[in-house]
mmCIF file of C-alpha atoms and ligand atoms in Angstrom:
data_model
loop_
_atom_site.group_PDB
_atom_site.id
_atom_site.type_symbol
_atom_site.label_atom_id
_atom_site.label_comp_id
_atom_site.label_asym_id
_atom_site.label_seq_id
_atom_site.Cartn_x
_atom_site.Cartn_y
_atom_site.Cartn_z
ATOM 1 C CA UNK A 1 -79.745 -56.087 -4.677
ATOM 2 C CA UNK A 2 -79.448 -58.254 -1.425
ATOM 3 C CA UNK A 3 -79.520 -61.363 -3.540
ATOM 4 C CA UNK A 4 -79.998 -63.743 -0.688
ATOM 5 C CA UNK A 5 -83.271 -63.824 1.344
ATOM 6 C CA UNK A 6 -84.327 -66.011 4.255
ATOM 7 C CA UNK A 7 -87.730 -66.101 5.513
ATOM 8 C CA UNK A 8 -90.002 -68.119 8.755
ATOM 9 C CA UNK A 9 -93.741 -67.983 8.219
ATOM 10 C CA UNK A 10 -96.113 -70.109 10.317
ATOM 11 C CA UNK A 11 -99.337 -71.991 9.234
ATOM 12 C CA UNK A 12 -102.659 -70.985 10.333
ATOM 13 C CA UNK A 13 -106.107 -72.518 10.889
ATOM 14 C CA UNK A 14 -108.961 -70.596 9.657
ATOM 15 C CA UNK A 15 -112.246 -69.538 12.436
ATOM 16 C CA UNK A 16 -114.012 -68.475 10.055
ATOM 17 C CA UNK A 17 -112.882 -69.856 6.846
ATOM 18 C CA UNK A 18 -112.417 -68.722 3.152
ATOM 19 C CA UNK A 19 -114.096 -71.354 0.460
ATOM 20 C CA UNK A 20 -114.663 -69.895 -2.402
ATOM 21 C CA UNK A 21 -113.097 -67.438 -5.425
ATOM 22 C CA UNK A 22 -115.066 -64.637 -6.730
ATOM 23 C CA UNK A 23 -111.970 -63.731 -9.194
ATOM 24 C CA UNK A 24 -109.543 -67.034 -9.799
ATOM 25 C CA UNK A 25 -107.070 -65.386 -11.393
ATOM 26 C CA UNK A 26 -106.636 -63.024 -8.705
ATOM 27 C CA UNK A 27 -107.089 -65.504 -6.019
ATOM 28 C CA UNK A 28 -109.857 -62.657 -4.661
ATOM 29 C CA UNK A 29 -112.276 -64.446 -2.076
ATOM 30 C CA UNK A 30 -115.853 -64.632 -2.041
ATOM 31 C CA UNK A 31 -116.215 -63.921 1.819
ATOM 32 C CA UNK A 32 -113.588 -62.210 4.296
ATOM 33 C CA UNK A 33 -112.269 -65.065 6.473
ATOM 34 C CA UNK A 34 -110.401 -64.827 10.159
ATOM 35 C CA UNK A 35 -107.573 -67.094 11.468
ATOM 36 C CA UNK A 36 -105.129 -68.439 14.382
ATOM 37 C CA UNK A 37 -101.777 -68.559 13.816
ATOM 38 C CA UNK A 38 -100.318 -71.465 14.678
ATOM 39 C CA UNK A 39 -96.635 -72.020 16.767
ATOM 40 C CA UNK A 40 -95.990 -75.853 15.723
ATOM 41 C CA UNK A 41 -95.953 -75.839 12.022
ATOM 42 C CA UNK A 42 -93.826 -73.901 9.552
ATOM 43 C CA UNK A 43 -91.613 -72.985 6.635
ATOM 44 C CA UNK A 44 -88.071 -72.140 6.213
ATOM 45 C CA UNK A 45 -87.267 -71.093 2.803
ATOM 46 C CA UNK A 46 -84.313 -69.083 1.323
ATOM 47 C CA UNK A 47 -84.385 -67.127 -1.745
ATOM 48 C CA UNK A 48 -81.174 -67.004 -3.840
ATOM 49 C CA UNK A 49 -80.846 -64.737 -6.881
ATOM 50 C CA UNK A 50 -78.830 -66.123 -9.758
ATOM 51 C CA UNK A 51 -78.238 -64.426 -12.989
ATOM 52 C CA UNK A 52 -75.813 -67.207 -14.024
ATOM 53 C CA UNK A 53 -78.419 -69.491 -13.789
ATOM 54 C CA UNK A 54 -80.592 -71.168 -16.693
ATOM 55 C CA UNK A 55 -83.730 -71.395 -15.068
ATOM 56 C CA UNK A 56 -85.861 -71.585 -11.624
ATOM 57 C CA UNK A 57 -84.540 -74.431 -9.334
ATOM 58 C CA UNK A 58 -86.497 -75.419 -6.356
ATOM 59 C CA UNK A 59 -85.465 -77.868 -3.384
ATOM 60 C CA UNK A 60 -88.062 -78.847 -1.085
ATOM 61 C CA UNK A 61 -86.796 -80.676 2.583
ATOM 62 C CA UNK A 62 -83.753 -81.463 0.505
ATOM 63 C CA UNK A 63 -85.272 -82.709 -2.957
ATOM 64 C CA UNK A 64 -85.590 -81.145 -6.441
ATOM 65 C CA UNK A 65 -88.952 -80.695 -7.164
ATOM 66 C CA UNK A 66 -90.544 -81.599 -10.374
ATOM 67 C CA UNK A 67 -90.837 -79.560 -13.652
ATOM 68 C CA UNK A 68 -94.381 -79.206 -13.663
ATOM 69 C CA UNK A 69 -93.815 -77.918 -9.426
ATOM 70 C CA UNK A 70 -90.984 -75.825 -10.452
ATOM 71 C CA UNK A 71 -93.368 -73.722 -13.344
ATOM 72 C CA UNK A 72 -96.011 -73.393 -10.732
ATOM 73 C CA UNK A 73 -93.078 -71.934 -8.465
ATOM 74 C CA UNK A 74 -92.068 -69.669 -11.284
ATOM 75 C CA UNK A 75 -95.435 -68.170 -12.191
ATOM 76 C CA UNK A 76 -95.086 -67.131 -8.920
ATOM 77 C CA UNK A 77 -91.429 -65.727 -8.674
ATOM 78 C CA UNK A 78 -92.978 -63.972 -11.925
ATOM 79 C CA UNK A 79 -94.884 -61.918 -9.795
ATOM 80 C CA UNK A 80 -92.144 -60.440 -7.936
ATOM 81 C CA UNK A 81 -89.416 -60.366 -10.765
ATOM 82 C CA UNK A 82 -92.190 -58.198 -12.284
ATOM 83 C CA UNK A 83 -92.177 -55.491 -9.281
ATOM 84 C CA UNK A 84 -88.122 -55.660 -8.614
ATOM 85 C CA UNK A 85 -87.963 -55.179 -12.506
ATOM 86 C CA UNK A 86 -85.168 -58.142 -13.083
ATOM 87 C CA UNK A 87 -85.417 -61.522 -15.338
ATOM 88 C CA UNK A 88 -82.793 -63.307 -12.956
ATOM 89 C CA UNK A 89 -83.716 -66.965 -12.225
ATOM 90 C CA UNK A 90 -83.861 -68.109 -8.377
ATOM 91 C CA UNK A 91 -82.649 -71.130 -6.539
ATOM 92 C CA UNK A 92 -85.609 -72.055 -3.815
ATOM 93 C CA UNK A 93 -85.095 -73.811 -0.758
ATOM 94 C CA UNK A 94 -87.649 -74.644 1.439
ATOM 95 C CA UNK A 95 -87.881 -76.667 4.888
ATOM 96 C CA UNK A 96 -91.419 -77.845 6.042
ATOM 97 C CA UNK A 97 -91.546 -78.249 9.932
ATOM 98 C CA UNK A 98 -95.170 -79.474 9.559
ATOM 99 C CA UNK A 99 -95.248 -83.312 11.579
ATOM 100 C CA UNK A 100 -95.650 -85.568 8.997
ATOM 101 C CA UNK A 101 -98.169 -86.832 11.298
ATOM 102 C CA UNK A 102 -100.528 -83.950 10.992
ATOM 103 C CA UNK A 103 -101.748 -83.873 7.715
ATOM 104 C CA UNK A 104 -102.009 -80.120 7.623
ATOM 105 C CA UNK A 105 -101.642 -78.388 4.291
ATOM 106 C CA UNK A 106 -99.071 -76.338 4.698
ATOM 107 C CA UNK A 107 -99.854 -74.254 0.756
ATOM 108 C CA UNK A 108 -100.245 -71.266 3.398
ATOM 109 C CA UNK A 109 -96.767 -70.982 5.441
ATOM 110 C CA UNK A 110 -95.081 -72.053 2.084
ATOM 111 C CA UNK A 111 -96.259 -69.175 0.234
ATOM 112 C CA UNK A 112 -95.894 -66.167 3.194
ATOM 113 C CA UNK A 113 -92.456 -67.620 3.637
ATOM 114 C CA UNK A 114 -91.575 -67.531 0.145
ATOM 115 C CA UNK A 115 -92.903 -64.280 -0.183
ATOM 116 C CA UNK A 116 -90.761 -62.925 3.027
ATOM 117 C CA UNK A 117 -87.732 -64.119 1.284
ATOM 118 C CA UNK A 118 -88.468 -62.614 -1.557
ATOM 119 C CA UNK A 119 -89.308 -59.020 -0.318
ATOM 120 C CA UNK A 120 -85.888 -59.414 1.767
ATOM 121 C CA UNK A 121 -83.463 -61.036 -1.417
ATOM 122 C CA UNK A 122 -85.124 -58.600 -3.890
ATOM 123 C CA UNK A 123 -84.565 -55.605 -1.251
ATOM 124 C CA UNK A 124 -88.295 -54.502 -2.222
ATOM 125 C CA UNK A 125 -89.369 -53.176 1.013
ATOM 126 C CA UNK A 126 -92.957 -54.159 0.740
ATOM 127 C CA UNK A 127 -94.856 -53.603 4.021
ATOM 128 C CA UNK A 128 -96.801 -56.606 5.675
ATOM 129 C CA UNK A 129 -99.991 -55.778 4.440
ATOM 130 C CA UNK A 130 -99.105 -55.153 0.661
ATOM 131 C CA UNK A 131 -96.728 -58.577 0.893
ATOM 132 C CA UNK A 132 -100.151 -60.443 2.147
ATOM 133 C CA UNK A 133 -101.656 -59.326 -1.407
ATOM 134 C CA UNK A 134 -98.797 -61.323 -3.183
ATOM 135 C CA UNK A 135 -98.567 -64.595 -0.690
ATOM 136 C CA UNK A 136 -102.700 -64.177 -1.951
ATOM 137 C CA UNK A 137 -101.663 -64.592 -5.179
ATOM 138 C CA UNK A 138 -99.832 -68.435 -3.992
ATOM 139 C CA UNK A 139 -102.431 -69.675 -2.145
ATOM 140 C CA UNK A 140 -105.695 -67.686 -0.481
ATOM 141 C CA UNK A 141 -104.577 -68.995 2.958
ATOM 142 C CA UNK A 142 -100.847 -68.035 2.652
ATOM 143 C CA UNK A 143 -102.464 -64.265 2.961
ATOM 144 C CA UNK A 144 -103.170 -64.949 6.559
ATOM 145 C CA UNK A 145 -100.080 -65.945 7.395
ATOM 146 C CA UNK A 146 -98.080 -63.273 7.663
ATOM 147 C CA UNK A 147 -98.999 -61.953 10.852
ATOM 148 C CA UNK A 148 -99.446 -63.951 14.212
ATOM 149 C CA UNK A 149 -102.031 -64.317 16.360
ATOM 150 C CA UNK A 150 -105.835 -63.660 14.993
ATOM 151 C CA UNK A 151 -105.942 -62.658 11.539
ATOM 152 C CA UNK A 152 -108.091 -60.967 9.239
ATOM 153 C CA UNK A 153 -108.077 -61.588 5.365
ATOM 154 C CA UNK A 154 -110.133 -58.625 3.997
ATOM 155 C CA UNK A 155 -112.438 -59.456 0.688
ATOM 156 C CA UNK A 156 -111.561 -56.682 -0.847
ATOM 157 C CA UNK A 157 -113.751 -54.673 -3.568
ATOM 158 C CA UNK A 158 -114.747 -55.849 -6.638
ATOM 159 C CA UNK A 159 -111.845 -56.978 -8.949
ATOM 160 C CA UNK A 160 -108.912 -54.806 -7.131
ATOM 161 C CA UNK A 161 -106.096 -57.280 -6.182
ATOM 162 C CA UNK A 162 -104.670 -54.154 -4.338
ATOM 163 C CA UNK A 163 -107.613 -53.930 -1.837
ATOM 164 C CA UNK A 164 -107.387 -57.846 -0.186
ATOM 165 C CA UNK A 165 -104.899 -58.158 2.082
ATOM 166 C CA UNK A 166 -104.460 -59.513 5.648
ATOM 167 C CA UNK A 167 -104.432 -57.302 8.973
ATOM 168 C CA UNK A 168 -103.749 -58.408 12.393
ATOM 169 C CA UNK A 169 -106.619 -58.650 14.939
ATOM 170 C CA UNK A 170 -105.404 -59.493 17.905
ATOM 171 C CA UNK A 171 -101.976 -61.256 19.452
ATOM 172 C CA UNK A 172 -104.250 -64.119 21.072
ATOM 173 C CA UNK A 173 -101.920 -64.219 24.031
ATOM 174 C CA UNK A 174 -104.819 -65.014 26.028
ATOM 175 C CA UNK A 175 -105.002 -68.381 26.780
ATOM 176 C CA UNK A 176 -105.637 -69.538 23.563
ATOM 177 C CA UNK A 177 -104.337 -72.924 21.963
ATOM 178 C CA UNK A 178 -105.121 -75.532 19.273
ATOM 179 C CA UNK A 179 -104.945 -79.646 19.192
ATOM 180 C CA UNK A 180 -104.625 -81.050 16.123
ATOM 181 C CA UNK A 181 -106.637 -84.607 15.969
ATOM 182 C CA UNK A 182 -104.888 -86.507 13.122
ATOM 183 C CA UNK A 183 -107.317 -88.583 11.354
ATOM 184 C CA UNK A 184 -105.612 -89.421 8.074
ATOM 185 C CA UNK A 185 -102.517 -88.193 6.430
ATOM 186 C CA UNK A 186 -102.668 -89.007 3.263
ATOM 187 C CA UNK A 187 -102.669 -86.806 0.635
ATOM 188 C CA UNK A 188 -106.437 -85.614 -0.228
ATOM 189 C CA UNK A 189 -108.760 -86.998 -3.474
ATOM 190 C CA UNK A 190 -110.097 -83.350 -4.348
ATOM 191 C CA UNK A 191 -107.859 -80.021 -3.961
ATOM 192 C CA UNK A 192 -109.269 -77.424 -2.325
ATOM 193 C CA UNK A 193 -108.850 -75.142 -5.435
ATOM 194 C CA UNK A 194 -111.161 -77.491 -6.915
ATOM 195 C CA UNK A 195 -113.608 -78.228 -4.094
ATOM 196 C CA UNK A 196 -113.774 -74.355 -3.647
ATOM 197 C CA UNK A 197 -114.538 -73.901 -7.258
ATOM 198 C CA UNK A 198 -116.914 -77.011 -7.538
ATOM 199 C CA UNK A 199 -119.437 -75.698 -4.427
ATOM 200 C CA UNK A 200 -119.366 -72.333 -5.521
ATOM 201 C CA UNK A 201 -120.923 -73.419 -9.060
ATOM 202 C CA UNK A 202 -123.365 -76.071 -8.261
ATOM 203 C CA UNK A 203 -124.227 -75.556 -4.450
ATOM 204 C CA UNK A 204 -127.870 -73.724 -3.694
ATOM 205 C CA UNK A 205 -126.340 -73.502 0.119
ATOM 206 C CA UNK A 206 -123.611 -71.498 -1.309
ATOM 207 C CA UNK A 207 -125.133 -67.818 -1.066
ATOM 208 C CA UNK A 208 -126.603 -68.575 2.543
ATOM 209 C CA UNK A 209 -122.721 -69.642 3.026
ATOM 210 C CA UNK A 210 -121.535 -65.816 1.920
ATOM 211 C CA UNK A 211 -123.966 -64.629 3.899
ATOM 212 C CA UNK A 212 -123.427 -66.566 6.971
ATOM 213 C CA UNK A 213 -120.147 -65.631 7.015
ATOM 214 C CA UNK A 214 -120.030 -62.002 6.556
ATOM 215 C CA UNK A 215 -121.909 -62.008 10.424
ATOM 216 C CA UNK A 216 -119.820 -65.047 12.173
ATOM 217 C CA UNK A 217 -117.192 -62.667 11.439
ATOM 218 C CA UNK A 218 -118.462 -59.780 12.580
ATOM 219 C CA UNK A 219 -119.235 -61.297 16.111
ATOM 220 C CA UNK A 220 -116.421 -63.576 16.376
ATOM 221 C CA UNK A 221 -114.225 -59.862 15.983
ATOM 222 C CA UNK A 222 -116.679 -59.152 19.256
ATOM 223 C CA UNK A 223 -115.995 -61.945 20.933
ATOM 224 C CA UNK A 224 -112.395 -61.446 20.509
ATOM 225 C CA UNK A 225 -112.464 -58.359 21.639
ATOM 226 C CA UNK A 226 -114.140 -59.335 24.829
ATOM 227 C CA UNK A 227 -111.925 -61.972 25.231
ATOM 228 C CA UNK A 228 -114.831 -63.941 25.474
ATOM 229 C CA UNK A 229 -113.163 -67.353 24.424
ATOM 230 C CA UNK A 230 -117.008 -69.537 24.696
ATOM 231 C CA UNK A 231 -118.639 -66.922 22.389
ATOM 232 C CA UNK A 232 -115.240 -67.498 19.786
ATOM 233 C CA UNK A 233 -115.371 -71.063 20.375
ATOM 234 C CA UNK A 234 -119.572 -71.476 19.574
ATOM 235 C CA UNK A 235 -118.921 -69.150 16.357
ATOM 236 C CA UNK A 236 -115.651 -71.194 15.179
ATOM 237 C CA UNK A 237 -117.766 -74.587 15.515
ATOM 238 C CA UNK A 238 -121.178 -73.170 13.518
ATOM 239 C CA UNK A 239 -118.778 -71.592 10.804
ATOM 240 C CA UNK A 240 -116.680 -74.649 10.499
ATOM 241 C CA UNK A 241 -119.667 -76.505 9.691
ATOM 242 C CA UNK A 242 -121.791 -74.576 7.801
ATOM 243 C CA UNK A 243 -118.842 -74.567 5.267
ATOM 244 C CA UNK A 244 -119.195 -78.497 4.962
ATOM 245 C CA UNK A 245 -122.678 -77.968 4.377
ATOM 246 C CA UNK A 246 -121.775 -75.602 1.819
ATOM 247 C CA UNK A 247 -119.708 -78.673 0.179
ATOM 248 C CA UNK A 248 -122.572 -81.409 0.457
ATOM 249 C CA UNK A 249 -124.735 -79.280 -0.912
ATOM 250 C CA UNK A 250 -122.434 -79.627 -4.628
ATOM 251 C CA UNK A 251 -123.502 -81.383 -7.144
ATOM 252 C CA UNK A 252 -121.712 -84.462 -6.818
ATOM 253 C CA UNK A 253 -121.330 -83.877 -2.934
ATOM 254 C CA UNK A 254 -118.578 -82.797 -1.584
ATOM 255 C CA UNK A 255 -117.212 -84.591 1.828
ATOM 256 C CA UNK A 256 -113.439 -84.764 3.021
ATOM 257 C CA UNK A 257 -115.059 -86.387 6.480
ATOM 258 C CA UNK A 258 -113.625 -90.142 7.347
ATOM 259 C CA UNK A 259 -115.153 -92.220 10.309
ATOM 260 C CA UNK A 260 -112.837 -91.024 12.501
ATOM 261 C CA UNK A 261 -113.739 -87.551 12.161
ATOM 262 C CA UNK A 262 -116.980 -87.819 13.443
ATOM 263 C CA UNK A 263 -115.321 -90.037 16.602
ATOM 264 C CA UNK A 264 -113.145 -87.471 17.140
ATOM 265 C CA UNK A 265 -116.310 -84.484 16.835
ATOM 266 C CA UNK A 266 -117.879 -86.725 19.668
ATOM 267 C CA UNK A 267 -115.474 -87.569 21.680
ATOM 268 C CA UNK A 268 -114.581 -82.987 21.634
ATOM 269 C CA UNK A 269 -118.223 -82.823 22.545
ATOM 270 C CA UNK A 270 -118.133 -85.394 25.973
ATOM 271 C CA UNK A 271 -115.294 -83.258 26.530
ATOM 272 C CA UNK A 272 -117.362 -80.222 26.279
ATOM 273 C CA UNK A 273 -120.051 -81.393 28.341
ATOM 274 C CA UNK A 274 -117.609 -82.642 31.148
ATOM 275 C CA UNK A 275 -117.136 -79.060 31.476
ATOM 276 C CA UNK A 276 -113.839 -78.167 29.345
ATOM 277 C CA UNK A 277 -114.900 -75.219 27.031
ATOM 278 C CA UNK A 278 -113.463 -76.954 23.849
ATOM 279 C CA UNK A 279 -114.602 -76.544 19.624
ATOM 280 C CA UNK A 280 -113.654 -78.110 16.903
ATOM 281 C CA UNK A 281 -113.163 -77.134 13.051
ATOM 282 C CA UNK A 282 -112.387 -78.997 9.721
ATOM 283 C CA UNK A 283 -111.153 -78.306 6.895
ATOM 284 C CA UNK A 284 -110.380 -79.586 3.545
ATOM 285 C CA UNK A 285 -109.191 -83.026 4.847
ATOM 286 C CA UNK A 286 -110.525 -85.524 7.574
ATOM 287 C CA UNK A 287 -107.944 -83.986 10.537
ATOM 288 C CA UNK A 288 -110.073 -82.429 13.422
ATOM 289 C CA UNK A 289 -108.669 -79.096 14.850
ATOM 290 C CA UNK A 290 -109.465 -78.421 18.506
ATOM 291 C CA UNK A 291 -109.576 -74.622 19.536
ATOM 292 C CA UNK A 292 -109.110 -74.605 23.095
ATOM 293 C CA UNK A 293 -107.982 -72.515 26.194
ATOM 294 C CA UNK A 294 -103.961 -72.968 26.524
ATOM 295 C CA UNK A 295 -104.014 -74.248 30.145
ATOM 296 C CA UNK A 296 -106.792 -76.879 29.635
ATOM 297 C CA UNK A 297 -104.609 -78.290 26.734
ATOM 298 C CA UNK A 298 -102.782 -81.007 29.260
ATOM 299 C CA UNK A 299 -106.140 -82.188 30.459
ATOM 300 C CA UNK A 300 -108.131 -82.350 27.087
ATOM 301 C CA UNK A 301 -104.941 -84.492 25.787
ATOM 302 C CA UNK A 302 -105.175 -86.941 28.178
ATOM 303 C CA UNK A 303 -108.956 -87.278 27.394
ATOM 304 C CA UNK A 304 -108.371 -87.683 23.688
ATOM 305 C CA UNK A 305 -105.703 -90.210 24.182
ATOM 306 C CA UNK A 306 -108.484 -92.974 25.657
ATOM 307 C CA UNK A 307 -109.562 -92.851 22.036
ATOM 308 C CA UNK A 308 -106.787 -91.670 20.005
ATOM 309 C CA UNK A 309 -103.451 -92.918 19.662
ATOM 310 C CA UNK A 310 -100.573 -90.018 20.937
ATOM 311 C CA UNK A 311 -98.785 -89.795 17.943
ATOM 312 C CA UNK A 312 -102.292 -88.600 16.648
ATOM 313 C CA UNK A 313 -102.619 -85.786 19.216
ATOM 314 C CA UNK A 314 -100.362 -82.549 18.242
ATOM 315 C CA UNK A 315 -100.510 -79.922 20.380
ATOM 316 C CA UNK A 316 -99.553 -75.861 19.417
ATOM 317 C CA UNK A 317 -99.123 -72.528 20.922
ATOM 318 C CA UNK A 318 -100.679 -68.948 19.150
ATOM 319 C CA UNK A 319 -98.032 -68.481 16.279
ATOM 320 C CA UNK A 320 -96.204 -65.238 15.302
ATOM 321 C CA UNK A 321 -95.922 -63.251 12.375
ATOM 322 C CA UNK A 322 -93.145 -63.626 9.550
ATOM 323 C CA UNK A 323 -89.571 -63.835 10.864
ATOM 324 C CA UNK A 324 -86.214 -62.850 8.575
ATOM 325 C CA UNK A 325 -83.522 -65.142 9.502
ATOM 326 C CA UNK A 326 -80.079 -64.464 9.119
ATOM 327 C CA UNK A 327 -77.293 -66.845 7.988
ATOM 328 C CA UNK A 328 -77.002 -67.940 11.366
ATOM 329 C CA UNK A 329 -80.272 -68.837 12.047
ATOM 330 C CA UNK A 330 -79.930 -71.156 8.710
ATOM 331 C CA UNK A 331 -78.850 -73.753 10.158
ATOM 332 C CA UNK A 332 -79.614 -76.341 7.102
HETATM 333 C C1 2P0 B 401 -109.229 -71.683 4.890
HETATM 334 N N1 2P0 B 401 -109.099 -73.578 3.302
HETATM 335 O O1 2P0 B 401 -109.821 -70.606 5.096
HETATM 336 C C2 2P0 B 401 -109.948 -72.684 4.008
HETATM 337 C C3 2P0 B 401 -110.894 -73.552 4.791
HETATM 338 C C4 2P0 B 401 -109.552 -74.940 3.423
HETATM 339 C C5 2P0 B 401 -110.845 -74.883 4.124
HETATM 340 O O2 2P0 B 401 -107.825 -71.981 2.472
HETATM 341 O O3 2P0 B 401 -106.835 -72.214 -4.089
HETATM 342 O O4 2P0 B 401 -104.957 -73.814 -0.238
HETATM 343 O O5 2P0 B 401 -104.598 -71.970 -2.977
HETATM 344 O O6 2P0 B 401 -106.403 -70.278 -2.582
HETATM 345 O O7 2P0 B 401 -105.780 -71.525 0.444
HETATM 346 C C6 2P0 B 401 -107.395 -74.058 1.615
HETATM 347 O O8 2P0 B 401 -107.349 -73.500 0.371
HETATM 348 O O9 2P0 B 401 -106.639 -72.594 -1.671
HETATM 349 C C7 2P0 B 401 -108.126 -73.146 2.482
HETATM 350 P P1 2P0 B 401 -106.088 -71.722 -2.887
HETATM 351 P P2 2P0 B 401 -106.045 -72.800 -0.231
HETATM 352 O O10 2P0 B 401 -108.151 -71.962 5.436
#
C-alpha cells in the first residue's frame, strides 16, 4: 500500500441541476443533472494512512475539525477502507482555494478530491467513472467533479449505486466562462440536503420538475454539441429557475433569494439586451452565477461593477478533471 495520497479536484456549477434524492442512503438522484467545471475554485487534500493511529484525524486549511465533522469524514473513509479491505485510521488534510468571497459550497471539490486521494493512498486503481460513484456517496455534486469541462451525472436505475456515475461531455474549450456575482457569504439557514428533501415531499411542482429536466438535458447535450452557446445559455437560465420554483412550491416555501439577487438577475438581463449573450443560474444560496462566452468576460465585468462592488465579481476559466499531485506539488 502507497500509504500517502494527494489529490486536486475542482468545483463545478450545475446547467441543469440535481435537487432531489430518490434513494438517501445511496445519495441516488431523482433526475440526471449536467455541469461546468470550474478553473477558480478547488481542493487540495492528502490522504495519509496510519495504522499507529487511534482514530480518523482531519485538518481543514490548517485546523482540526470537530468530532461530530471528523465521524461524518469517517463514514466516509468507511466506504473505501471497506473496498481496500484495511481498518487503518487516516490523517486528512485538506486546502480550500474557494475565495472566501464567493460563497460557493465547495461539499463537491471536497469530496472528488478526497476520493482521488484515496484511490491513489489506498493503491485501489478505481477508474474515473467508478470513483464518481463513491465521491456520490459524499455529496451528489462531488460526482460531477471529477472530470473537467461539461459533465454528466447519470440517474442511474432503480436502487443500483453501481449504475450513477459521472461521464464527461465535452472539454468546453470553446469560449466558455463563468462570473460569479457574490451576493452574500454567509453560511446558508437551510442545507441543501434538507431543502432537497423538504421540496421533494411537499412540492406539487416537484414531478413537472423531474420531468422538465429529463428534456433541458436532452437539448442542452444538443446544444453543446452544436456549440451553440445561446441555445445552452436559454436552457441553463429556464432550468435554473424552474428548480426555484420547484422550492417555492414546498410547504413552508423554500427561497435562498436575497434582494440582491434579483439586482444582480436584472442587471445580467440589461446586459443581455445590450447585446452580450449572457445567463444566469442559482443555486442553493443567494450568489448569482453568470455563464458566459470567455472573451466577453472583460466587458460584462466592467458592466457589473457600476452596480456591484469588485471584490464581488469573481471571474473563472472551464476547469479540468482530477489531478494527483506529487510531494512536490504539496507545497503546504
Ligand atoms: C447541483 N445543488 O446540481 C444542485 C443545485 C444545489 C442546487 O448539488 O445532499 O451538496 O450532499 O448530495 O450536492 C447541492 O447539494 O447535496 C447541489 P448532497 P449537495 O449542484
Amino acid at each position: 500500500m502507497k500509504k500517502i495520497g494527494r489529490c486536486r479536484a475542482h468545483t463545478n456549477i450545475a446547467l441543469i441541476k440535481y435537487w432531489g434524492k430518490r434513494n438517501e442512503a445511496l445519495f441516488l438522484p431523482m433526475n440526471s443533472s449536467l455541469s461546468l467545471t470550474l478553473d477558480a475554485f478547488f481542493t487540495d487534500t492528502q490522504v495519509k494512512i496510519d495504522p499507529n493511529a487511534t482514530e480518523d484525524v482531519f485538518f481543514l486549511n490548517g485546523k482540526k475539525q470537530s468530532v461530530e465533522e471528523t465521524q461524518k469524514m469517517s463514514k466516509f473513509l468507511d466506504l473505501f477502507r471497506k473496498e481496500a479491505d484495511i481498518q487503518d485510521n487516516m490523517i486528512i488534510t485538506s486546502f480550500n482555494h474557494v475565495p472566501t468571497a464567493a460563497g460557493l459550497a465547495s461539499s463537491a471539490s471536497a469530496y472528488a478530491a478526497l476520493s482521488g486521494a484515496l484511490n491513489q493512498a489506498l493503491e485501489l486503481d478505481l477508474d474515473t467513472k467508478t470513483l464518481s460513484t463513491f465521491a456520490r456517496r459524499g455529496s451528489g455534486s462531488a460526482t460531477r467533479s471529477l472530470y473537467g469541462g461539461f459533465v454528466e451525472w447519470q440517474m442511474g436505475v432503480e436502487n443500483d449505486s453501481t449504475s450513477s456515475y459521472a461521464i464527461p461531455v465535452d472539454d468546453a474549450s470553446w469560449d466558455i466562462g463563468m462570473i460569479v456575482i457574490a451576493v452574500n457569504t454567509s453560511k446558508k439557514k437551510l442545507s441543501s440536503r434538507k431543502g432537497m428533501k423538504e421540496t421533494v415531499a411537499t412540492s406539487p411542482f416537484y414531478p413537472a420538475w423531474v420531468n422538465s429536466a429529463a428534456v433541458d438535458l436532452k437539448e442542452i447535450k444538443q446544444a453543446i454539441k452544436e456549440k451553440d452557446f445561446i441555445r445552452l445559455g436559454e436552457i441553463t437560465e429556464s432550468n435554473g429557475m424552474k428548480m426555484h420554483g420547484s422550492m417555492l412550491g414546498a410547504t413552508p416555501p423554500i427561497s435562498y433569494w436575497e434582494p440582491d439577487s434579483v439586482r444582480a438577475i436584472q442587471k445580467v438581463k440589461e446586459i443581455r439586451e445590450n447585446g452580450i449573450p449572457c445567463y444566469i443560474t442559482m443555486d442553493a444560496g443567494p450568489n448569482v452565477k453568470v455563464l458566459c462566452q470567455q472573451s466577453d468576460m472583460p466587458n460584462i465585468m466592467k458592466q457589473l461593477r457600476h452596480d456591484f462592488d469588485e471584490s464581488k465579481i469573481i471571474p473563472s476559466k472551464v476547469g479540468s478533471g482530477l489531478t494527483y499531485l506529487t510531494e512536490d506539488d504539496w507545497d503546504y
